[in-house]
mmCIF file of C-alpha atoms in Angstrom:
data_model
loop_
_atom_site.group_PDB
_atom_site.id
_atom_site.type_symbol
_atom_site.label_atom_id
_atom_site.label_comp_id
_atom_site.label_asym_id
_atom_site.label_seq_id
_atom_site.Cartn_x
_atom_site.Cartn_y
_atom_site.Cartn_z
ATOM 1 C CA MET A 51 65.746 110.376 46.431
ATOM 2 C CA VAL A 52 63.881 111.831 49.622
ATOM 3 C CA VAL A 53 65.993 113.511 52.302
ATOM 4 C CA VAL A 54 65.767 111.626 55.718
ATOM 5 C CA ARG A 55 68.296 113.489 57.137
ATOM 6 C CA ALA A 56 69.062 117.097 55.822
ATOM 7 C CA GLY A 57 72.276 117.966 57.973
ATOM 8 C CA PRO A 58 73.384 121.620 59.217
ATOM 9 C CA LEU A 59 73.534 123.007 55.810
ATOM 10 C CA SER A 60 72.897 120.699 52.379
ATOM 11 C CA THR A 61 72.413 122.071 49.151
ATOM 12 C CA VAL A 62 72.233 120.946 45.379
ATOM 13 C CA GLN A 63 75.630 122.496 43.825
ATOM 14 C CA ASP A 64 76.946 122.362 40.260
ATOM 15 C CA LEU A 65 79.575 124.430 38.716
ATOM 16 C CA GLY A 66 77.738 127.769 38.845
ATOM 17 C CA ARG A 67 76.173 130.412 36.966
ATOM 18 C CA HIS A 68 78.813 132.048 34.583
ATOM 19 C CA GLY A 69 78.029 135.356 32.378
ATOM 20 C CA VAL A 70 75.286 136.734 34.730
ATOM 21 C CA ALA A 71 77.355 139.017 37.109
ATOM 22 C CA HIS A 72 76.084 142.232 35.249
ATOM 23 C CA LEU A 73 72.484 141.411 36.353
ATOM 24 C CA GLY A 74 73.916 141.355 39.871
ATOM 25 C CA VAL A 75 73.697 137.629 40.514
ATOM 26 C CA PRO A 76 76.578 135.368 42.009
ATOM 27 C CA ARG A 77 78.332 132.386 40.314
ATOM 28 C CA ALA A 78 77.148 130.143 43.381
ATOM 29 C CA GLY A 79 78.225 126.542 42.643
ATOM 30 C CA ALA A 80 80.511 123.944 44.382
ATOM 31 C CA LEU A 81 83.067 125.514 46.753
ATOM 32 C CA ASP A 82 85.318 122.559 46.464
ATOM 33 C CA GLU A 83 84.944 122.216 42.696
ATOM 34 C CA PRO A 84 87.720 119.333 42.294
ATOM 35 C CA ALA A 85 85.610 117.193 45.009
ATOM 36 C CA LEU A 86 82.755 117.970 42.884
ATOM 37 C CA ARG A 87 84.403 116.926 39.731
ATOM 38 C CA ALA A 88 85.836 113.889 41.191
ATOM 39 C CA ALA A 89 82.195 112.677 42.566
ATOM 40 C CA ASN A 90 80.837 113.015 39.138
ATOM 41 C CA ARG A 91 83.737 110.993 37.627
ATOM 42 C CA LEU A 92 83.211 108.186 40.105
ATOM 43 C CA VAL A 93 79.397 107.693 38.934
ATOM 44 C CA GLY A 94 80.016 108.413 35.274
ATOM 45 C CA ASN A 95 78.322 111.876 35.003
ATOM 46 C CA GLU A 96 79.822 114.745 33.000
ATOM 47 C CA PRO A 97 82.026 116.985 35.533
ATOM 48 C CA GLY A 98 79.395 119.908 36.182
ATOM 49 C CA ALA A 99 76.476 117.449 37.084
ATOM 50 C CA ALA A 100 74.298 118.814 40.120
ATOM 51 C CA ALA A 101 75.233 116.925 43.369
ATOM 52 C CA MET A 102 74.736 117.784 46.795
ATOM 53 C CA GLU A 103 77.188 119.593 49.050
ATOM 54 C CA THR A 104 76.900 118.813 52.656
ATOM 55 C CA THR A 105 78.379 120.808 56.062
ATOM 56 C CA LEU A 106 80.175 119.710 58.434
ATOM 57 C CA GLY A 107 77.040 117.187 59.564
ATOM 58 C CA GLY A 108 76.420 115.060 56.724
ATOM 59 C CA ILE A 109 73.288 114.019 54.800
ATOM 60 C CA ALA A 110 71.003 110.841 54.539
ATOM 61 C CA VAL A 111 68.767 110.067 51.739
ATOM 62 C CA ARG A 112 66.558 107.307 50.562
ATOM 63 C CA ALA A 113 66.965 105.637 47.452
ATOM 64 C CA LEU A 114 63.456 105.577 45.540
ATOM 65 C CA ARG A 115 65.060 103.249 42.770
ATOM 66 C CA PRO A 116 68.338 101.491 42.756
ATOM 67 C CA LEU A 117 70.870 103.966 42.524
ATOM 68 C CA THR A 118 74.759 104.348 41.908
ATOM 69 C CA VAL A 119 76.691 107.477 44.195
ATOM 70 C CA ALA A 120 79.962 108.599 45.371
ATOM 71 C CA VAL A 121 80.894 110.545 48.236
ATOM 72 C CA THR A 122 84.393 113.043 48.294
ATOM 73 C CA GLY A 123 85.175 116.017 49.387
ATOM 74 C CA ALA A 124 85.637 115.963 53.230
ATOM 75 C CA PRO A 125 86.345 112.517 54.465
ATOM 76 C CA SER A 126 82.974 110.941 55.999
ATOM 77 C CA PRO A 127 81.943 107.659 57.172
ATOM 78 C CA VAL A 128 79.440 106.139 54.454
ATOM 79 C CA ARG A 129 76.835 103.348 55.589
ATOM 80 C CA VAL A 130 73.977 101.926 53.296
ATOM 81 C CA ASN A 131 71.024 100.585 55.636
ATOM 82 C CA GLY A 132 73.780 100.937 58.116
ATOM 83 C CA ARG A 133 76.124 98.894 56.852
ATOM 84 C CA PRO A 134 79.724 100.653 56.108
ATOM 85 C CA ALA A 135 80.148 101.665 52.367
ATOM 86 C CA ALA A 136 82.850 103.172 50.646
ATOM 87 C CA TRP A 137 84.235 106.537 50.872
ATOM 88 C CA GLY A 138 85.763 107.989 47.249
ATOM 89 C CA ALA A 139 84.085 105.139 45.271
ATOM 90 C CA PRO A 140 80.997 104.158 43.590
ATOM 91 C CA VAL A 141 78.567 102.603 45.713
ATOM 92 C CA THR A 142 75.656 100.971 44.711
ATOM 93 C CA VAL A 143 72.230 101.758 46.810
ATOM 94 C CA PRO A 144 69.418 99.668 46.260
ATOM 95 C CA ALA A 145 65.403 100.772 46.077
ATOM 96 C CA GLY A 146 64.334 101.635 49.462
ATOM 97 C CA ALA A 147 67.409 101.936 50.981
ATOM 98 C CA VAL A 148 68.997 104.831 53.094
ATOM 99 C CA LEU A 149 72.521 105.921 52.500
ATOM 100 C CA ASP A 150 74.095 107.838 55.192
ATOM 101 C CA VAL A 151 77.005 110.317 55.028
ATOM 102 C CA GLY A 152 77.949 111.121 58.117
ATOM 103 C CA ALA A 153 79.821 113.789 60.306
ATOM 104 C CA ALA A 154 82.915 114.902 58.346
ATOM 105 C CA THR A 155 86.295 113.347 60.139
ATOM 106 C CA ALA A 156 88.128 116.341 58.530
ATOM 107 C CA GLY A 157 87.056 119.336 56.507
ATOM 108 C CA VAL A 158 84.036 121.040 56.187
ATOM 109 C CA ARG A 159 82.205 120.017 52.710
ATOM 110 C CA ALA A 160 81.244 116.714 51.573
ATOM 111 C CA TYR A 161 79.687 116.097 48.011
ATOM 112 C CA LEU A 162 77.182 113.476 47.364
ATOM 113 C CA ALA A 163 76.796 112.698 43.498
ATOM 114 C CA VAL A 164 74.211 110.483 41.905
ATOM 115 C CA ALA A 165 74.661 108.767 38.441
ATOM 116 C CA GLY A 166 72.375 111.257 36.456
ATOM 117 C CA GLY A 167 72.851 114.080 38.377
ATOM 118 C CA VAL A 168 70.415 115.764 41.007
ATOM 119 C CA ALA A 169 67.776 117.144 38.188
ATOM 120 C CA VAL A 170 65.921 119.959 39.838
ATOM 121 C CA GLU A 171 64.844 122.680 37.570
ATOM 122 C CA PRO A 172 67.886 124.686 36.486
ATOM 123 C CA VAL A 173 67.694 128.630 37.100
ATOM 124 C CA LEU A 174 69.833 131.075 34.832
ATOM 125 C CA GLY A 175 71.456 127.777 33.063
ATOM 126 C CA SER A 176 72.133 126.153 36.601
ATOM 127 C CA ARG A 177 70.989 124.067 39.447
ATOM 128 C CA SER A 178 72.847 125.620 42.129
ATOM 129 C CA ALA A 179 71.217 126.841 45.343
ATOM 130 C CA ASP A 180 72.413 130.343 45.652
ATOM 131 C CA LEU A 181 72.229 131.575 49.537
ATOM 132 C CA LEU A 182 72.897 135.202 48.755
ATOM 133 C CA SER A 183 70.486 136.181 46.355
ATOM 134 C CA GLY A 184 67.978 133.021 46.813
ATOM 135 C CA LEU A 185 68.206 131.630 43.408
ATOM 136 C CA GLY A 186 68.085 128.163 42.575
ATOM 137 C CA PRO A 187 66.623 125.236 45.252
ATOM 138 C CA ALA A 188 66.250 126.253 48.635
ATOM 139 C CA PRO A 189 68.607 124.167 51.113
ATOM 140 C CA LEU A 190 67.536 120.540 51.502
ATOM 141 C CA ALA A 191 65.161 119.728 54.433
ATOM 142 C CA VAL A 192 63.621 116.318 55.390
ATOM 143 C CA GLY A 193 61.143 114.962 52.888
ATOM 144 C CA ASP A 194 62.417 116.945 50.127
ATOM 145 C CA GLU A 195 62.355 114.650 46.904
ATOM 146 C CA LEU A 196 64.960 114.835 44.477
ATOM 147 C CA PRO A 197 64.639 113.986 40.891
ATOM 148 C CA VAL A 198 67.542 111.910 39.469
ATOM 149 C CA GLY A 199 68.414 112.436 35.568
ATOM 150 C CA PRO A 200 68.933 109.159 33.373
ATOM 151 C CA ARG A 201 71.785 107.231 34.155
ATOM 152 C CA PRO A 202 74.713 108.567 31.904
ATOM 153 C CA PRO A 203 75.697 106.551 28.785
ATOM 154 C CA PHE A 204 78.978 105.561 30.073
ATOM 155 C CA GLY A 205 79.553 103.438 33.225
ATOM 156 C CA PRO A 206 81.648 104.625 36.501
ATOM 157 C CA LEU A 207 85.330 105.434 36.767
ATOM 158 C CA PRO A 208 86.481 103.818 40.186
ATOM 159 C CA GLU A 209 90.125 105.429 40.014
ATOM 160 C CA LEU A 210 89.897 108.391 42.166
ATOM 161 C CA VAL A 211 91.897 111.083 40.967
ATOM 162 C CA PRO A 212 93.770 112.142 44.044
ATOM 163 C CA LEU A 213 92.672 114.709 45.938
ATOM 164 C CA PRO A 214 94.395 117.159 48.831
ATOM 165 C CA ALA A 215 93.301 116.375 52.248
ATOM 166 C CA PRO A 216 91.779 119.494 54.480
ATOM 167 C CA PRO A 217 94.528 121.858 55.196
ATOM 168 C CA ALA A 218 96.085 121.813 58.839
ATOM 169 C CA VAL A 219 97.292 125.555 57.904
ATOM 170 C CA LEU A 220 95.233 127.245 54.868
ATOM 171 C CA ALA A 221 98.114 128.859 52.555
ATOM 172 C CA LEU A 222 96.486 131.720 50.415
ATOM 173 C CA ARG A 223 98.439 132.965 47.652
ATOM 174 C CA LEU A 224 97.536 136.531 47.069
ATOM 175 C CA ARG A 225 97.695 139.255 44.183
ATOM 176 C CA LEU A 226 97.720 142.503 45.754
ATOM 177 C CA GLY A 227 95.460 145.139 44.075
ATOM 178 C CA PRO A 228 93.315 146.857 43.072
ATOM 179 C CA ARG A 229 92.992 148.936 46.328
ATOM 180 C CA ALA A 230 96.268 148.008 48.293
ATOM 181 C CA ASP A 231 97.092 152.145 48.244
ATOM 182 C CA TRP A 232 94.210 152.352 50.866
ATOM 183 C CA PHE A 233 96.348 150.659 53.394
ATOM 184 C CA ALA A 234 99.758 151.135 55.054
ATOM 185 C CA PRO A 235 102.886 151.352 52.378
ATOM 186 C CA ASP A 236 103.874 147.819 54.176
ATOM 187 C CA VAL A 237 100.571 146.130 53.860
ATOM 188 C CA ALA A 238 102.385 143.332 51.654
ATOM 189 C CA ASP A 239 104.935 142.778 54.458
ATOM 190 C CA ARG A 240 102.090 142.824 57.150
ATOM 191 C CA LEU A 241 100.067 140.145 55.290
ATOM 192 C CA ALA A 242 102.731 137.906 54.896
ATOM 193 C CA ARG A 243 103.913 137.739 58.614
ATOM 194 C CA ALA A 244 100.693 137.714 60.025
ATOM 195 C CA THR A 245 98.766 134.498 61.009
ATOM 196 C CA TYR A 246 95.181 134.436 60.747
ATOM 197 C CA ARG A 247 92.567 131.969 61.572
ATOM 198 C CA VAL A 248 89.334 130.861 60.138
ATOM 199 C CA ALA A 249 86.420 132.630 61.521
ATOM 200 C CA PRO A 250 83.290 130.724 62.570
ATOM 201 C CA ALA A 251 81.363 133.404 60.841
ATOM 202 C CA SER A 252 82.814 131.768 57.594
ATOM 203 C CA ASN A 253 80.131 130.391 54.988
ATOM 204 C CA ARG A 254 79.349 130.254 51.252
ATOM 205 C CA ILE A 255 79.489 133.899 50.860
ATOM 206 C CA ALA A 256 82.927 134.087 52.482
ATOM 207 C CA LEU A 257 85.638 132.982 54.298
ATOM 208 C CA ARG A 258 85.882 135.428 57.374
ATOM 209 C CA THR A 259 89.173 135.825 59.221
ATOM 210 C CA GLU A 260 90.585 136.559 62.978
ATOM 211 C CA GLY A 261 93.826 138.085 63.489
ATOM 212 C CA PRO A 262 95.652 141.521 63.316
ATOM 213 C CA PRO A 263 93.544 144.103 61.496
ATOM 214 C CA LEU A 264 95.062 146.072 58.565
ATOM 215 C CA VAL A 265 95.119 149.353 59.002
ATOM 216 C CA ARG A 266 94.103 152.052 56.326
ATOM 217 C CA THR A 267 95.635 155.292 55.395
ATOM 218 C CA ARG A 268 92.641 156.783 53.594
ATOM 219 C CA VAL A 269 89.371 157.688 55.164
ATOM 220 C CA GLY A 270 85.987 157.190 53.523
ATOM 221 C CA GLU A 271 84.701 154.862 51.403
ATOM 222 C CA LEU A 272 84.463 153.731 48.150
ATOM 223 C CA PRO A 273 81.534 154.104 45.296
ATOM 224 C CA SER A 274 80.297 150.055 45.125
ATOM 225 C CA GLU A 275 82.802 148.262 42.515
ATOM 226 C CA GLY A 276 82.415 144.882 40.708
ATOM 227 C CA MET A 277 83.570 141.940 43.007
ATOM 228 C CA VAL A 278 85.404 138.788 41.813
ATOM 229 C CA LEU A 279 85.558 135.451 43.501
ATOM 230 C CA GLY A 280 88.735 135.261 45.516
ATOM 231 C CA ALA A 281 88.372 139.330 46.253
ATOM 232 C CA VAL A 282 89.813 139.990 49.467
ATOM 233 C CA GLN A 283 87.846 142.741 50.748
ATOM 234 C CA VAL A 284 88.803 144.867 54.007
ATOM 235 C CA PRO A 285 85.696 146.096 56.174
ATOM 236 C CA PRO A 286 85.975 148.702 58.599
ATOM 237 C CA ASP A 287 87.235 146.478 61.207
ATOM 238 C CA GLY A 288 90.610 145.851 59.193
ATOM 239 C CA LEU A 289 89.888 141.755 58.972
ATOM 240 C CA PRO A 290 90.443 140.058 55.500
ATOM 241 C CA VAL A 291 87.298 138.431 54.171
ATOM 242 C CA VAL A 292 87.940 136.222 51.288
ATOM 243 C CA PHE A 293 84.859 136.036 48.651
ATOM 244 C CA LEU A 294 83.632 132.288 47.622
ATOM 245 C CA ALA A 295 81.016 131.480 45.480
ATOM 246 C CA ASP A 296 78.146 133.096 46.963
ATOM 247 C CA HIS A 297 79.737 136.329 47.250
ATOM 248 C CA PRO A 298 77.918 139.765 46.163
ATOM 249 C CA THR A 299 78.643 141.289 42.621
ATOM 250 C CA THR A 300 79.419 144.601 43.888
ATOM 251 C CA GLY A 301 80.799 146.303 47.207
ATOM 252 C CA GLY A 302 82.294 149.227 48.466
ATOM 253 C CA TYR A 303 84.807 148.338 50.737
ATOM 254 C CA PRO A 304 88.575 148.311 49.512
ATOM 255 C CA VAL A 305 89.808 145.080 48.048
ATOM 256 C CA VAL A 306 93.445 144.674 49.311
ATOM 257 C CA GLY A 307 94.157 141.492 46.856
ATOM 258 C CA VAL A 308 92.735 138.929 44.909
ATOM 259 C CA VAL A 309 92.913 135.061 45.889
ATOM 260 C CA PRO A 310 93.792 132.802 42.867
ATOM 261 C CA LEU A 311 90.730 130.240 41.888
ATOM 262 C CA ALA A 312 93.123 127.547 42.390
ATOM 263 C CA ASP A 313 93.374 128.151 45.997
ATOM 264 C CA LEU A 314 89.857 128.283 47.006
ATOM 265 C CA ALA A 315 88.858 124.691 47.030
ATOM 266 C CA ALA A 316 91.386 124.691 50.295
ATOM 267 C CA ALA A 317 89.657 127.651 51.652
ATOM 268 C CA ALA A 318 86.256 125.730 51.201
ATOM 269 C CA GLN A 319 87.813 122.677 53.609
ATOM 270 C CA ALA A 320 89.615 124.690 56.216
ATOM 271 C CA ARG A 321 87.167 124.414 59.756
ATOM 272 C CA PRO A 322 87.006 127.328 61.903
ATOM 273 C CA GLY A 323 89.630 127.823 64.230
ATOM 274 C CA THR A 324 92.410 126.679 61.164
ATOM 275 C CA PRO A 325 95.539 128.958 61.065
ATOM 276 C CA LEU A 326 95.681 130.744 57.829
ATOM 277 C CA ARG A 327 98.708 132.612 55.965
ATOM 278 C CA PHE A 328 98.555 134.879 52.919
ATOM 279 C CA ALA A 329 101.763 134.440 50.099
ATOM 280 C CA VAL A 330 101.782 137.448 48.696
ATOM 281 C CA LEU A 331 102.685 137.122 44.890
ATOM 282 C CA PRO A 332 105.583 138.908 43.454
ATOM 283 C CA GLY A 333 104.826 141.865 40.973
ATOM 284 C CA ARG A 334 103.052 145.044 41.116
ATOM 285 C CA PRO A 335 99.848 145.388 42.569
ATOM 286 C CA ALA A 336 96.496 145.315 39.940
ATOM 287 C CA ARG A 337 95.145 148.618 39.347
ATOM 288 C CA SER A 338 91.093 149.511 39.458
ATOM 289 C CA VAL A 339 89.827 151.185 36.736
ATOM 290 C CA GLY A 340 90.089 154.848 36.674
ATOM 291 C CA GLN A 341 93.827 154.672 38.454
#
């Protein structure tokens, strides 16, 4: 395939790099994993095959040989040589034809999978672009030629596993800890009552918020600690930041809690301005090493 329109931000993503955080390497990978898995299923790929992740504005590519593709994630118009084609279903693209995935009508990120997968060179076991460290392929640009792997031995599976619609209100469960004790004793109640909004500065590294700041009861800063996917870090402005796939592996701001991985796909599809509510899970806060 050759990219003829790259959109605001389009990258190659698979299920990410695992087992390398001790080297300071983020996980990366698709922000909406269920959508990536569904797109790969539709074209007959293995679940973790590399595909293209677009952001709001879609992408257009020219097929250099006949291809079978599928688009999932954010609902978007799909066209082949200007003619409407199916979203959420296998689509045949003849050699020389242009496949155009238009701007998302809801949500943020669409996934374009091709039978055989996007066969860019893997780095540390993954073909994912990592915007924080710069590992993997660079964000896609007009003229980029993307190799496609051999067709999978089994054919497309046209039954799309139902995916949730992009959230009108983003609800994120939150397990308190390990640094909830750096905040006022009623931090759980404050988080449960507050309504935040997804900030425009959100990206693949983190979902940033706008709303009532959390008040610290301790001064100073922590030494750098390990960070996990879904960690909710609170910088000096008091506004929670939810770490996503390209997050740093260490950080020094206190982590008030952690969002379960199952909730992060919805975060990947929440547009700026979407109301956000935290649902604090019952139980004692997690404790950090040395507490």
